[in-house]
mmCIF file with all atom_site columns, C-alpha atoms in Angstrom:
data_model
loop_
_atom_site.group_PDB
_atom_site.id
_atom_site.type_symbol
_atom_site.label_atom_id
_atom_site.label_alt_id
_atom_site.label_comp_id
_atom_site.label_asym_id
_atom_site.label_entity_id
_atom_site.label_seq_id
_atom_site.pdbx_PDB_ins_code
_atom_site.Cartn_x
_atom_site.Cartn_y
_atom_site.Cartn_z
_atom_site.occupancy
_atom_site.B_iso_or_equiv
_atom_site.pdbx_formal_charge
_atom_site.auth_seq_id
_atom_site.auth_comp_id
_atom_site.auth_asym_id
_atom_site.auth_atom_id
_atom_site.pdbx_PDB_model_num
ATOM 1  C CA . UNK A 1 1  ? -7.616  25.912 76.546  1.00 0.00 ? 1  UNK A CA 1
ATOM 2  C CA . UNK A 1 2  ? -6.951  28.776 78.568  1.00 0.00 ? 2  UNK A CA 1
ATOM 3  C CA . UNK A 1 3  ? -9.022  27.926 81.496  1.00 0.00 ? 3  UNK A CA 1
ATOM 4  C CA . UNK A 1 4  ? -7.995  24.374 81.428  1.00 0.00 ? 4  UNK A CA 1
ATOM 5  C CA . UNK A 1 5  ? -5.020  25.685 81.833  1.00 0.00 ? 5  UNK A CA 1
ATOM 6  C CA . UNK A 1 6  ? -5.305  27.710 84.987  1.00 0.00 ? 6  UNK A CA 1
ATOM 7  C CA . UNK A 1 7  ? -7.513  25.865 85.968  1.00 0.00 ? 7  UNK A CA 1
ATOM 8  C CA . UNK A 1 8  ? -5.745  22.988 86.522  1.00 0.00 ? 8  UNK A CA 1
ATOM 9  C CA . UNK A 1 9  ? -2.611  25.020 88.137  1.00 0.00 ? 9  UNK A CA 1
ATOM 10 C CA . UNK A 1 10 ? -5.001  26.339 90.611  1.00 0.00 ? 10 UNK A CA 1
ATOM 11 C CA . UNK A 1 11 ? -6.013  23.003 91.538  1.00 0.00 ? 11 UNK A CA 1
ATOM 12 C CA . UNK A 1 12 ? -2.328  21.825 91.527  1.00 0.00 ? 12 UNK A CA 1
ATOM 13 C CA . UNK A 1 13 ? -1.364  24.786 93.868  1.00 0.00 ? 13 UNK A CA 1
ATOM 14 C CA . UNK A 1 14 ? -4.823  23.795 96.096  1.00 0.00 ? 14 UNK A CA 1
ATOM 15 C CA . UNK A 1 15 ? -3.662  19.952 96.407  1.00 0.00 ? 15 UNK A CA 1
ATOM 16 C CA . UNK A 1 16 ? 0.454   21.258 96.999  1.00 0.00 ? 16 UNK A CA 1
ATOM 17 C CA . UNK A 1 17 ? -1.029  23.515 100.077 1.00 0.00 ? 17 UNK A CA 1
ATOM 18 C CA . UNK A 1 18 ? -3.111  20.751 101.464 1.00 0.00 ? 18 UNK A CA 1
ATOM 19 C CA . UNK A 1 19 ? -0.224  18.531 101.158 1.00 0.00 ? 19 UNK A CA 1
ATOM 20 C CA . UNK A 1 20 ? 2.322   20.717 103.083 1.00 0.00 ? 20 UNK A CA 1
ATOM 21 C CA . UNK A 1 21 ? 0.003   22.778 105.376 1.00 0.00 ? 21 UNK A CA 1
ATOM 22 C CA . UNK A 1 22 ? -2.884  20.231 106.238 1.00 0.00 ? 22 UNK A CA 1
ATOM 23 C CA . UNK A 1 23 ? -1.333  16.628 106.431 1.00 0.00 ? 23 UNK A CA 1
ATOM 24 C CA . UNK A 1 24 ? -2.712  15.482 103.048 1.00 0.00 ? 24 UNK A CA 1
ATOM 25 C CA . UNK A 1 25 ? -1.028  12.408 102.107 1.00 0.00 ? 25 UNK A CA 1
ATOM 26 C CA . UNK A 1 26 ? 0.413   11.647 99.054  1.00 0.00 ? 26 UNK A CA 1
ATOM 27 C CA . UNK A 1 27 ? -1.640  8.655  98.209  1.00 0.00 ? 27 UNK A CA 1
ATOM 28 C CA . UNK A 1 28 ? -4.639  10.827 98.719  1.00 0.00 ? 28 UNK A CA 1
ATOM 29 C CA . UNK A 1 29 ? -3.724  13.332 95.966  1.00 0.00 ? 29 UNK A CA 1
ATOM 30 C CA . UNK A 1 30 ? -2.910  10.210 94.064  1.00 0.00 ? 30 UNK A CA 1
ATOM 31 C CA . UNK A 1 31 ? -6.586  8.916  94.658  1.00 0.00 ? 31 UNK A CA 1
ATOM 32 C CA . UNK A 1 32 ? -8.015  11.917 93.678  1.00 0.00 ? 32 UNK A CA 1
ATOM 33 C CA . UNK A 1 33 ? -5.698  12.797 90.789  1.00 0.00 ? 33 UNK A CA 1
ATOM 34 C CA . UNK A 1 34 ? -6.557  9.186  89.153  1.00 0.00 ? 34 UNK A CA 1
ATOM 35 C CA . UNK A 1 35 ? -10.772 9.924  90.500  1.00 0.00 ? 35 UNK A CA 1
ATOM 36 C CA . UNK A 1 36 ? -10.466 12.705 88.097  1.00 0.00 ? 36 UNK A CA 1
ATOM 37 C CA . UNK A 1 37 ? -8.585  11.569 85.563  1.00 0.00 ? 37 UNK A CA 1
ATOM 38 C CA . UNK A 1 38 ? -11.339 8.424  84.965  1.00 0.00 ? 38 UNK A CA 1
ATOM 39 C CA . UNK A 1 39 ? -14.059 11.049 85.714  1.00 0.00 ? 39 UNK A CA 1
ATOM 40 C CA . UNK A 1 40 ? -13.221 13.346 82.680  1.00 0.00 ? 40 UNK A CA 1
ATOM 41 C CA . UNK A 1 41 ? -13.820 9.859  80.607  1.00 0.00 ? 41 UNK A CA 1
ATOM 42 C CA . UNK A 1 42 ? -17.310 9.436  81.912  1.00 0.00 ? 42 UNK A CA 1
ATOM 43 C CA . UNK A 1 43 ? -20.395 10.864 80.210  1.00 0.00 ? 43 UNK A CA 1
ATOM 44 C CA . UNK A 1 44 ? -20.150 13.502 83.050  1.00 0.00 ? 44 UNK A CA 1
ATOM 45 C CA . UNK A 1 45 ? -17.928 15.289 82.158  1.00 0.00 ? 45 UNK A CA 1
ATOM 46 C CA . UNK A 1 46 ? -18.782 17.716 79.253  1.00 0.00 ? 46 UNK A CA 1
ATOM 47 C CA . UNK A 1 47 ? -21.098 18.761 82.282  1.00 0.00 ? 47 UNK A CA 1
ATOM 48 C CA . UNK A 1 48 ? -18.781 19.407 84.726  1.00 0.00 ? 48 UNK A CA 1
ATOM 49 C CA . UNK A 1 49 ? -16.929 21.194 81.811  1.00 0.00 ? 49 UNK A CA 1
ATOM 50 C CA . UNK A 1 50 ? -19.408 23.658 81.384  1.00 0.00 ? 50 UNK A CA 1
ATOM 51 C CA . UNK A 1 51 ? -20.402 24.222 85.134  1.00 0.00 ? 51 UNK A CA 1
ATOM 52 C CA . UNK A 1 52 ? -16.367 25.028 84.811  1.00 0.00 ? 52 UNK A CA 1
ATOM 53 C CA . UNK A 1 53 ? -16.636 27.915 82.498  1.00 0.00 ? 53 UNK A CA 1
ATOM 54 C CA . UNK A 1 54 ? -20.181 29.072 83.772  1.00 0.00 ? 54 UNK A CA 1
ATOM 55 C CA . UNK A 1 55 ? -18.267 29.666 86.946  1.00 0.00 ? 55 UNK A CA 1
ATOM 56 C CA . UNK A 1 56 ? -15.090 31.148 85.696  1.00 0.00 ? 56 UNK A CA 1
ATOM 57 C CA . UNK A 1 57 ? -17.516 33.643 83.311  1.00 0.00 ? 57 UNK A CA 1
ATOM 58 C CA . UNK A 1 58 ? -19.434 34.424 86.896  1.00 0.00 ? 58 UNK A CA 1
ATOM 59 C CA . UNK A 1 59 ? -15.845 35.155 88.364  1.00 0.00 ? 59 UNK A CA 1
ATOM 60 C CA . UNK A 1 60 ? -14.546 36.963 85.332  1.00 0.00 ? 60 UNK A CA 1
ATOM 61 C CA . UNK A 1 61 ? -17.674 39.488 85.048  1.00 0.00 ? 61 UNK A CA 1
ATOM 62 C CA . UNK A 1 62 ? -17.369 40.940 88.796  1.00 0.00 ? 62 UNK A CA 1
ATOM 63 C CA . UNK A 1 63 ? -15.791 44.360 88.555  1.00 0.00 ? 63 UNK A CA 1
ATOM 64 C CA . UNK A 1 64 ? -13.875 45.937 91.428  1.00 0.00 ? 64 UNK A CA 1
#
């Protein structure tokens, strides 16, 4: 739940950058807010899910 979490707030703060530094427009964050809201419902998904926390282990293991 955690990485859901933070996870999506990363992504949130990703699309609010594009849209104020980059000239995203607001109908394309709604396009690909609604792309993955009907691609979590797909059979997809529990894949992407676990490519997800694969990653964020990978991140969370490097030591500084």
């Amino acid at each position: 739940m955690i990485l859901s979490i933070s996870g999506v707030m990363l992504l949130g703060v990703i699309v609010f950058l594009f849209f104020r530094k980059d000239g995203l427009k607001a109908s394309h964050a709604v396009v690909c807010a609604l792309f993955g809201f009907y691609l979590a419902g797909t059979a997809i998904a529990p894949s992407i899910q676990a490519g997800g926390a694969s990653l964020a282990g990978l991140l969370g293991g490097i030591k500084f």
